[in-house]
mmCIF file of C-alpha atoms and ligand atoms in Angstrom:
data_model
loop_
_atom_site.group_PDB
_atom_site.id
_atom_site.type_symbol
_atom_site.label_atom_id
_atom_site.label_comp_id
_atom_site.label_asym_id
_atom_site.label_seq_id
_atom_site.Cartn_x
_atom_site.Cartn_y
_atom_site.Cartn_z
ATOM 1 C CA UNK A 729 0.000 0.000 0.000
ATOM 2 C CA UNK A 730 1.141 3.360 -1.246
ATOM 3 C CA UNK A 731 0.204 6.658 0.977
ATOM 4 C CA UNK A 732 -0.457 9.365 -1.920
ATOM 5 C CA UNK A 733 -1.856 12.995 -1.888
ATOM 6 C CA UNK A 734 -3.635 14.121 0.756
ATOM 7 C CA UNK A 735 -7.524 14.522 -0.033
ATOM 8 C CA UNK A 736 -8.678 16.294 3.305
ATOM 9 C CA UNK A 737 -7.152 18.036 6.561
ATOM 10 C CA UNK A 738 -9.815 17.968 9.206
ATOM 11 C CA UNK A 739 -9.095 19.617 12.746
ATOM 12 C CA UNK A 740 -7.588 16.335 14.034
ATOM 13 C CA UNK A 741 -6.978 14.082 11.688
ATOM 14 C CA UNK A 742 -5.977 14.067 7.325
ATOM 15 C CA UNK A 743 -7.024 11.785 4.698
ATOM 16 C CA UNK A 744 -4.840 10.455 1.977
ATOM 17 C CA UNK A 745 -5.378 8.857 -1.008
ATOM 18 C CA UNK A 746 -3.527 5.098 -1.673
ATOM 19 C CA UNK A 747 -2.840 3.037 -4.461
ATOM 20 C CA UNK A 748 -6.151 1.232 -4.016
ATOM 21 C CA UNK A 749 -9.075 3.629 -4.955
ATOM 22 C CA UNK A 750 -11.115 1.693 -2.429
ATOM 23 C CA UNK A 751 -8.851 2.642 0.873
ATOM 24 C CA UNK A 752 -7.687 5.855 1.999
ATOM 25 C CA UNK A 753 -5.184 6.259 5.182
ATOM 26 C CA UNK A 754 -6.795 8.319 8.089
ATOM 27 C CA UNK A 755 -3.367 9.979 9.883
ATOM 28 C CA UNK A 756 -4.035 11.374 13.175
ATOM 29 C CA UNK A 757 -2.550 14.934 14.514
ATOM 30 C CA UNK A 758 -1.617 16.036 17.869
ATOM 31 C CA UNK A 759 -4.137 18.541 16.807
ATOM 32 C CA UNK A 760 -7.137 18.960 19.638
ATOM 33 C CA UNK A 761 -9.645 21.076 18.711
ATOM 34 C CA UNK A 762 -12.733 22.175 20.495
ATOM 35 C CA UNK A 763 -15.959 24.578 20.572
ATOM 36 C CA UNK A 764 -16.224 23.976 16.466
ATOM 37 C CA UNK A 765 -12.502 25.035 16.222
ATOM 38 C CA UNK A 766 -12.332 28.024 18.098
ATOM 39 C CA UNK A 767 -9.790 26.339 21.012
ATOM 40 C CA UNK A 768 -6.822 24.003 19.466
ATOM 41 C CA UNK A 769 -3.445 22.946 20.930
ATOM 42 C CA UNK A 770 -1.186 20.154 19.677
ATOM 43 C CA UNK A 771 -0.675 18.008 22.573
ATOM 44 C CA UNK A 772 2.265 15.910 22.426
ATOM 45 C CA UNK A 773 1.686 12.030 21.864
ATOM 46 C CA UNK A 774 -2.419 12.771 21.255
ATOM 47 C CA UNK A 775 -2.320 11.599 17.680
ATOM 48 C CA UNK A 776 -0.137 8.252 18.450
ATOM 49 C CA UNK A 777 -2.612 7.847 21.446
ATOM 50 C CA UNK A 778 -5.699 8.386 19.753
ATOM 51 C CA UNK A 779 -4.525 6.029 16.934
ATOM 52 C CA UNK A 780 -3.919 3.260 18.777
ATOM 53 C CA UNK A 781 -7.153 3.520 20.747
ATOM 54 C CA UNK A 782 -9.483 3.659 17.850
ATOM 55 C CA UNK A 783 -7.750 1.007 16.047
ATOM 56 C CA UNK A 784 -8.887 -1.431 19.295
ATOM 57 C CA UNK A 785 -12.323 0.043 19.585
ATOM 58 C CA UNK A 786 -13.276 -0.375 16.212
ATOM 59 C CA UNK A 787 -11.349 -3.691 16.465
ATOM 60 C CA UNK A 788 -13.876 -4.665 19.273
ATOM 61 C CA UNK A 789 -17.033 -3.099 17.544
ATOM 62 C CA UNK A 790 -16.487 -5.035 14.375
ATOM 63 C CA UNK A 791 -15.663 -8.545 16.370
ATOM 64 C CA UNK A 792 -19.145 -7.654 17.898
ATOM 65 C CA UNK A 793 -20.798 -6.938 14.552
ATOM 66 C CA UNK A 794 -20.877 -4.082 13.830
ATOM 67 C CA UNK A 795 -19.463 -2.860 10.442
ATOM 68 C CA UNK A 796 -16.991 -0.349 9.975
ATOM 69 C CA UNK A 797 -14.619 1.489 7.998
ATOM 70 C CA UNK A 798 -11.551 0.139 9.616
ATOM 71 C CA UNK A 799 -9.378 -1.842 7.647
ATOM 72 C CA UNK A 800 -6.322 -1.686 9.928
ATOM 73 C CA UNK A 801 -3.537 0.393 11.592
ATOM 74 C CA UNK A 802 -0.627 0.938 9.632
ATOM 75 C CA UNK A 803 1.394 2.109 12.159
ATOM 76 C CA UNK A 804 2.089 4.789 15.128
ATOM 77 C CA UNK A 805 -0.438 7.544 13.825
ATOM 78 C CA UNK A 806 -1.814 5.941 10.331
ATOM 79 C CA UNK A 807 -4.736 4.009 10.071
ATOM 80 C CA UNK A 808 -5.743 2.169 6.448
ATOM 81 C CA UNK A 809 -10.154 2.621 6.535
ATOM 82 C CA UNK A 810 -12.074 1.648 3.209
ATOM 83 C CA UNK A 811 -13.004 5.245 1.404
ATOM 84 C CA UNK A 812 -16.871 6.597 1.712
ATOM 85 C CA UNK A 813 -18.990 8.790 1.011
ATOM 86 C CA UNK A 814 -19.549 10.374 4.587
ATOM 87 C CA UNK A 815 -23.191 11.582 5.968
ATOM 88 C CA UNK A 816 -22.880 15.203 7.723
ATOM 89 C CA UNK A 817 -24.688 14.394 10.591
ATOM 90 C CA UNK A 818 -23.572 12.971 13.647
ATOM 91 C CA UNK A 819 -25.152 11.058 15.824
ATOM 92 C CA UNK A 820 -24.941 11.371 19.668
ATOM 93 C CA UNK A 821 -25.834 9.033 22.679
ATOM 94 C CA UNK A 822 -25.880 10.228 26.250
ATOM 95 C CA UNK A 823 -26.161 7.965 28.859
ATOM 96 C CA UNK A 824 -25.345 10.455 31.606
ATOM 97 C CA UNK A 825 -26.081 14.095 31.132
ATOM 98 C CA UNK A 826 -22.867 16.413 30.759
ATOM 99 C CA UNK A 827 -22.226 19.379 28.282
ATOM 100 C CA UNK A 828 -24.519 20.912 25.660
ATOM 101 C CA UNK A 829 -27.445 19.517 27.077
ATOM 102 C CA UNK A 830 -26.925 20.445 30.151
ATOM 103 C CA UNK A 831 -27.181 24.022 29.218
ATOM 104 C CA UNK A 832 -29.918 23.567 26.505
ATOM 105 C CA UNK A 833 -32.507 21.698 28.992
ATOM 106 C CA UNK A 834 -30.809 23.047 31.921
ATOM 107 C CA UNK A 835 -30.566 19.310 33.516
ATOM 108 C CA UNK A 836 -27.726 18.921 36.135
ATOM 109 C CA UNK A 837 -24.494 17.643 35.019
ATOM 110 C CA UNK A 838 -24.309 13.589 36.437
ATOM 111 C CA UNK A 839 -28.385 13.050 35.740
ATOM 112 C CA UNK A 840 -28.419 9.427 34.499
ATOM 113 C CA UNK A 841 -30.586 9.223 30.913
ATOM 114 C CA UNK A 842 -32.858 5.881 31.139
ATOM 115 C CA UNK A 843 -33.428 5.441 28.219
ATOM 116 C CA UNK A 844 -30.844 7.244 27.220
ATOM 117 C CA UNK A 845 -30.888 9.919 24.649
ATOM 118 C CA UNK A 846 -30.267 9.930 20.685
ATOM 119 C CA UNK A 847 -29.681 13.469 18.940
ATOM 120 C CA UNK A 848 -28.418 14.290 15.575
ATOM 121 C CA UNK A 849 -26.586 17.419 14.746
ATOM 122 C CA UNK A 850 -25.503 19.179 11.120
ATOM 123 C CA UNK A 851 -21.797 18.904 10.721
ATOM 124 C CA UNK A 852 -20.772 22.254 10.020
ATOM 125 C CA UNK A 853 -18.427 24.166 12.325
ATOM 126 C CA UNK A 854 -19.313 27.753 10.651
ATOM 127 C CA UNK A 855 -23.076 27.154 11.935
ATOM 128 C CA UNK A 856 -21.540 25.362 15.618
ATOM 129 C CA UNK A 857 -23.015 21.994 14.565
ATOM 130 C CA UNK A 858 -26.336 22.766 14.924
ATOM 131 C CA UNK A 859 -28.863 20.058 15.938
ATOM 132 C CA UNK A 860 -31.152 18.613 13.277
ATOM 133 C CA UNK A 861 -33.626 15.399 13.165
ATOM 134 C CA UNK A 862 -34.715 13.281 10.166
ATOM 135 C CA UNK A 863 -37.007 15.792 8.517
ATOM 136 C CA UNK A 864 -34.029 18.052 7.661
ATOM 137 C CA UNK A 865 -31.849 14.936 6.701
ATOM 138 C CA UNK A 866 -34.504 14.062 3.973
ATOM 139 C CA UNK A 867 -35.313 17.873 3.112
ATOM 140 C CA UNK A 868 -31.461 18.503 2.110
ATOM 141 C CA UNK A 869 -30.836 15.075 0.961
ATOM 142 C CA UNK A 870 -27.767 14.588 3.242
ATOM 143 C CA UNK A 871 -28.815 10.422 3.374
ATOM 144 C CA UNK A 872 -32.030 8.066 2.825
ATOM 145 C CA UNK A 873 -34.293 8.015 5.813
ATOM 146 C CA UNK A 874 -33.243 4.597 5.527
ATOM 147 C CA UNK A 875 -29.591 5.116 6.146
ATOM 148 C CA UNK A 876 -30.393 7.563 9.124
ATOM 149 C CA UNK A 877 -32.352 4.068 10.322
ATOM 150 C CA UNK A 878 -29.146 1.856 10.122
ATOM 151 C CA UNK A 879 -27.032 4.225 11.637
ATOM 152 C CA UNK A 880 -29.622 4.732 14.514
ATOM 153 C CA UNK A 881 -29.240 1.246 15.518
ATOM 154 C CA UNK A 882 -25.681 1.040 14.853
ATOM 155 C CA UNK A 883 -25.417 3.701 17.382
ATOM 156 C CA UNK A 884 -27.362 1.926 19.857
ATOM 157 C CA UNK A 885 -25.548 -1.776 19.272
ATOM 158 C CA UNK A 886 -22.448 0.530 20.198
ATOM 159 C CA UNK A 887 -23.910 1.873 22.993
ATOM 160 C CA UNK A 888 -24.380 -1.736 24.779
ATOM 161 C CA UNK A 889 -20.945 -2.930 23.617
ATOM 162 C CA UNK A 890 -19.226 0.024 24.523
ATOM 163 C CA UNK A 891 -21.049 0.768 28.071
ATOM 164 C CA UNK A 892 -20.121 -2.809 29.245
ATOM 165 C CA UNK A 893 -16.472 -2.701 28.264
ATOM 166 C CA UNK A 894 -15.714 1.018 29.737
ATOM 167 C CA UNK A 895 -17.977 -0.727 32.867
ATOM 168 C CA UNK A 896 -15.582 -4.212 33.274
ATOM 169 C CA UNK A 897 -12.581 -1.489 33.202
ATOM 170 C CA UNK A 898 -14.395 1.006 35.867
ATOM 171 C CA UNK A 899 -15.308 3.747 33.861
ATOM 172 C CA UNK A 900 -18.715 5.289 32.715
ATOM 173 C CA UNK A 901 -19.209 6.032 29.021
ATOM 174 C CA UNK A 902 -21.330 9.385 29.750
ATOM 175 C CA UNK A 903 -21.875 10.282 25.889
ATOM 176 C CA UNK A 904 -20.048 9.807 22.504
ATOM 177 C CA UNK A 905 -20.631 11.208 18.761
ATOM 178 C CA UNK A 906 -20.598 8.657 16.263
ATOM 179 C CA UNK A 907 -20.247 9.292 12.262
ATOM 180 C CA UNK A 908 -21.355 6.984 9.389
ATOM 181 C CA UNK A 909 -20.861 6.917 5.651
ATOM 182 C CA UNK A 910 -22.055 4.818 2.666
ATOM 183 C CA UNK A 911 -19.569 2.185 0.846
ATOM 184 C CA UNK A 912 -21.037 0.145 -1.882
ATOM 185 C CA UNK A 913 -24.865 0.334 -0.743
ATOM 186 C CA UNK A 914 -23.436 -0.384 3.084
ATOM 187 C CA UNK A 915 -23.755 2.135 5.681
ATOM 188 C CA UNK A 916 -20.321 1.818 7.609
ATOM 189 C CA UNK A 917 -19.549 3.224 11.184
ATOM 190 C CA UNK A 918 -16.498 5.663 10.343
ATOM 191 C CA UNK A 919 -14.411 8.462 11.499
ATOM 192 C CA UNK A 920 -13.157 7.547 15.055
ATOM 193 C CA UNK A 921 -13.651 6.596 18.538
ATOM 194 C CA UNK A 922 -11.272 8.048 21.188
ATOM 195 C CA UNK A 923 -11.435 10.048 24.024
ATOM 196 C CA UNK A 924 -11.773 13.276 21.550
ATOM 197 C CA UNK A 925 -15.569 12.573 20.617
ATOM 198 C CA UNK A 926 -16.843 11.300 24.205
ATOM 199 C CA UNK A 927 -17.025 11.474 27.464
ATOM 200 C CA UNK A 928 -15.385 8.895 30.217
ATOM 201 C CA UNK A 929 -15.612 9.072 33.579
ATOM 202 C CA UNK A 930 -14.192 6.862 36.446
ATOM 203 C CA UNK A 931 -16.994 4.858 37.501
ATOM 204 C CA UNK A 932 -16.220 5.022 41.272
ATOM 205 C CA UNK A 933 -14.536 9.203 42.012
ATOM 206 C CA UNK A 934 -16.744 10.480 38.564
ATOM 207 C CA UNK A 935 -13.150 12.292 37.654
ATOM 208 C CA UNK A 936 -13.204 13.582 34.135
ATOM 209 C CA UNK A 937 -10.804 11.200 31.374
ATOM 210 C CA UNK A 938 -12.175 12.468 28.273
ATOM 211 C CA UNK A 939 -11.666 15.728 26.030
ATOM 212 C CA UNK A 940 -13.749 17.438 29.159
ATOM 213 C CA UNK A 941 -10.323 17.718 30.386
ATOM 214 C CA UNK A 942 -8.793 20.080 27.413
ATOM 215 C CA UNK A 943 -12.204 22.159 26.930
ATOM 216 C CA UNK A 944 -12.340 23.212 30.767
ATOM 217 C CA UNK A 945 -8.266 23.369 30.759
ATOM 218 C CA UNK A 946 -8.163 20.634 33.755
ATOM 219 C CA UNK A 947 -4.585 19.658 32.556
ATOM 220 C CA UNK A 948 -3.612 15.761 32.088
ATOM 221 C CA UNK A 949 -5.103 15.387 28.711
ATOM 222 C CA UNK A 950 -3.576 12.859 26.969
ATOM 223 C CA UNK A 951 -2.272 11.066 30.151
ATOM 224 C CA UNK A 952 -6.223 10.561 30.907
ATOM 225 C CA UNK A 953 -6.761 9.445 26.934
ATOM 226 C CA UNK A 954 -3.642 6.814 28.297
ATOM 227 C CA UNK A 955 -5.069 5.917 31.725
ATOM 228 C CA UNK A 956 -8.233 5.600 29.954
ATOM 229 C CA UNK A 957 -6.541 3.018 26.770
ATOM 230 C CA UNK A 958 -4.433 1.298 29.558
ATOM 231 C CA UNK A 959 -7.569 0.245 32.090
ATOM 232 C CA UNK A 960 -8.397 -1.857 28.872
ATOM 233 C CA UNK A 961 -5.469 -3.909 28.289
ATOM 234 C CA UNK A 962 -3.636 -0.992 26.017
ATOM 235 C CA UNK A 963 0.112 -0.125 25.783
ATOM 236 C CA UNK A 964 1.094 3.228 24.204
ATOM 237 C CA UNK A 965 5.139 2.325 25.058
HETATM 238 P P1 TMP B 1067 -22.109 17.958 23.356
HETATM 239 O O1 TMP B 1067 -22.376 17.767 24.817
HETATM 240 O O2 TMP B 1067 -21.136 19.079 23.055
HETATM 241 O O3 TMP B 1067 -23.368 18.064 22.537
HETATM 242 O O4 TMP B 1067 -21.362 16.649 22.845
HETATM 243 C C1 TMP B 1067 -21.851 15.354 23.130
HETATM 244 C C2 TMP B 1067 -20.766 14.339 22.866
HETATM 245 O O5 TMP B 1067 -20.484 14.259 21.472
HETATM 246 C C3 TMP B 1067 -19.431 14.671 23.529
HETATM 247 O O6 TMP B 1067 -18.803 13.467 23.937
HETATM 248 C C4 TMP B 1067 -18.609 15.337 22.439
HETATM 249 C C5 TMP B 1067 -19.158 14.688 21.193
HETATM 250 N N1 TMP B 1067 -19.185 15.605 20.062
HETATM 251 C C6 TMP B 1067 -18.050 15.722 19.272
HETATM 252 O O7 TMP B 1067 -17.039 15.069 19.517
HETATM 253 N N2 TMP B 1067 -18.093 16.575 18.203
HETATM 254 C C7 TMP B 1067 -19.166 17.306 17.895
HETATM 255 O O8 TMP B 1067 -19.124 18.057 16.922
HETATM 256 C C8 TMP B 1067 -20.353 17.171 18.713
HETATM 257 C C9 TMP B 1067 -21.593 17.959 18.421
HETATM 258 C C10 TMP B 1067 -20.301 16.324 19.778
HETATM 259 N N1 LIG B 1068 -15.338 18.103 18.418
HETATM 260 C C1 LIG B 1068 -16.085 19.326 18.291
HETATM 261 C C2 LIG B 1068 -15.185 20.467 17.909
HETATM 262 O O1 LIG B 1068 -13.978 20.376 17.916
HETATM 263 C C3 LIG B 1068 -16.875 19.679 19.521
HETATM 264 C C4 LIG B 1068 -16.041 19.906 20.759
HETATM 265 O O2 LIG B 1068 -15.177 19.088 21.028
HETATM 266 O O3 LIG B 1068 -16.281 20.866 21.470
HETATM 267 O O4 LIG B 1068 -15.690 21.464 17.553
#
């Protein structure tokens, strides 16, 4: 496999293009980014970090099922995922309620969601990712009402497999944002999971171990990402 031109720089991660049409090579940065852009840092080791624990989670979701875009990692920051056509929406499951919904139904920070919540917002950082549901989706044409149904459940089917690993290791998964795109008529679970798009907390002092940490400057970002990648069986040496 040949790593070619690069296709897209997001605010963590680039794309490349390969030899094989079908693949492209997600690289991650030390880039961390937050509020839609508007706060970013390069924190040493992040990308390496963040590599290594997405690789494993979408390692786990896919022995579990659930289909992804992960074809495998390359090496200390590269990843090799099959190429899609992304959906601009992502998808969000709390189970605990912490950040932007705190302050939009002005519920306490730590309420426990049963059942817990699904939301979808627009990805577009000029417009803050505003929030959306299916009649927008279908209005714009952004994916089939169909698609938004898979990736619904795929969301959810993460949701149990993810909850009860973080769990066994003594963490709570508060919330996460998952993204999806389309590959060959397939709608595939892409861009990442790491401690960058959710929230972890230790299950038994509540302490923050997530990208909480960089947004409210608590310090120990990427040592918490580690902590976090090392309670599961993960070595970043
Ligand atoms: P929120 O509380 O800011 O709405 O975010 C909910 C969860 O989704 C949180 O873990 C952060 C993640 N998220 C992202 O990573 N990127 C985004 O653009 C959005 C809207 C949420
Ligand atoms: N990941 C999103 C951003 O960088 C939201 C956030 O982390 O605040 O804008």
């Amino acid at each position: 496999m040949e790593k070619r031109e690069l296709l897209v720089k997001g605010k963590a991660k680039s794309m490349y293009a390969t030899d094989d049409p079908g693949c492209v090579v997600m690289h991650f940065r030390d880039d961390t980014s937050a509020f839609d852009g508007k706060k970013v840092e390069q924190l040493e080791r992040k990308g390496r970090v963040n590599n290594i624990f997405n690789a494993f989670i979408m390692e786990t979701l896919a022995a579990a099922g659930i289909p992804t875009h992960f074809v495998k990692r390359i090496d200390d920051r590269d990843s090799l995922v099959r190429r899609m056509t992304m959906i601009p929406v992502e998808c969000v499951v709390r189970n605990i309620a912490a950040g932007s919904i705190c302050r939009r139904l002005g519920i306490a920070e730590g309420t426990v969601l049963e059942p817990q919540t699904f939301e979808l917002f627009y990805k577009n950082d000029a417009l803050g990712d505003p929030m959306i549901n299916e009649s927008h989706i279908a209005a714009f044409k952004w994916a089939s009402l169909e698609d938004v149904a898979t990736a619904r459940e795929l969301t959810f089917k993460v949701n149990d497999v993810l909850k009860k690993l973080f769990l066994d290791h003594g963490m709570l998964l508060v919330d996460y944002k998952l993204e999806f795109g389309n590959c060959d008529g397939h709608v595939l679970l892409g861009d990442e999971f790491t401690p960058d798009g959710c929230r972890i907390w230790d299950a038994e002092t509540r302490e923050k171990l997530d990208k909480d940490r960089f947004r409210q400057s608590l310090g120990n970002v990427v040592e918490s990402y580690e902590l976090v990648g090392r309670r599961l069986g993960l070595n970043f040496d």
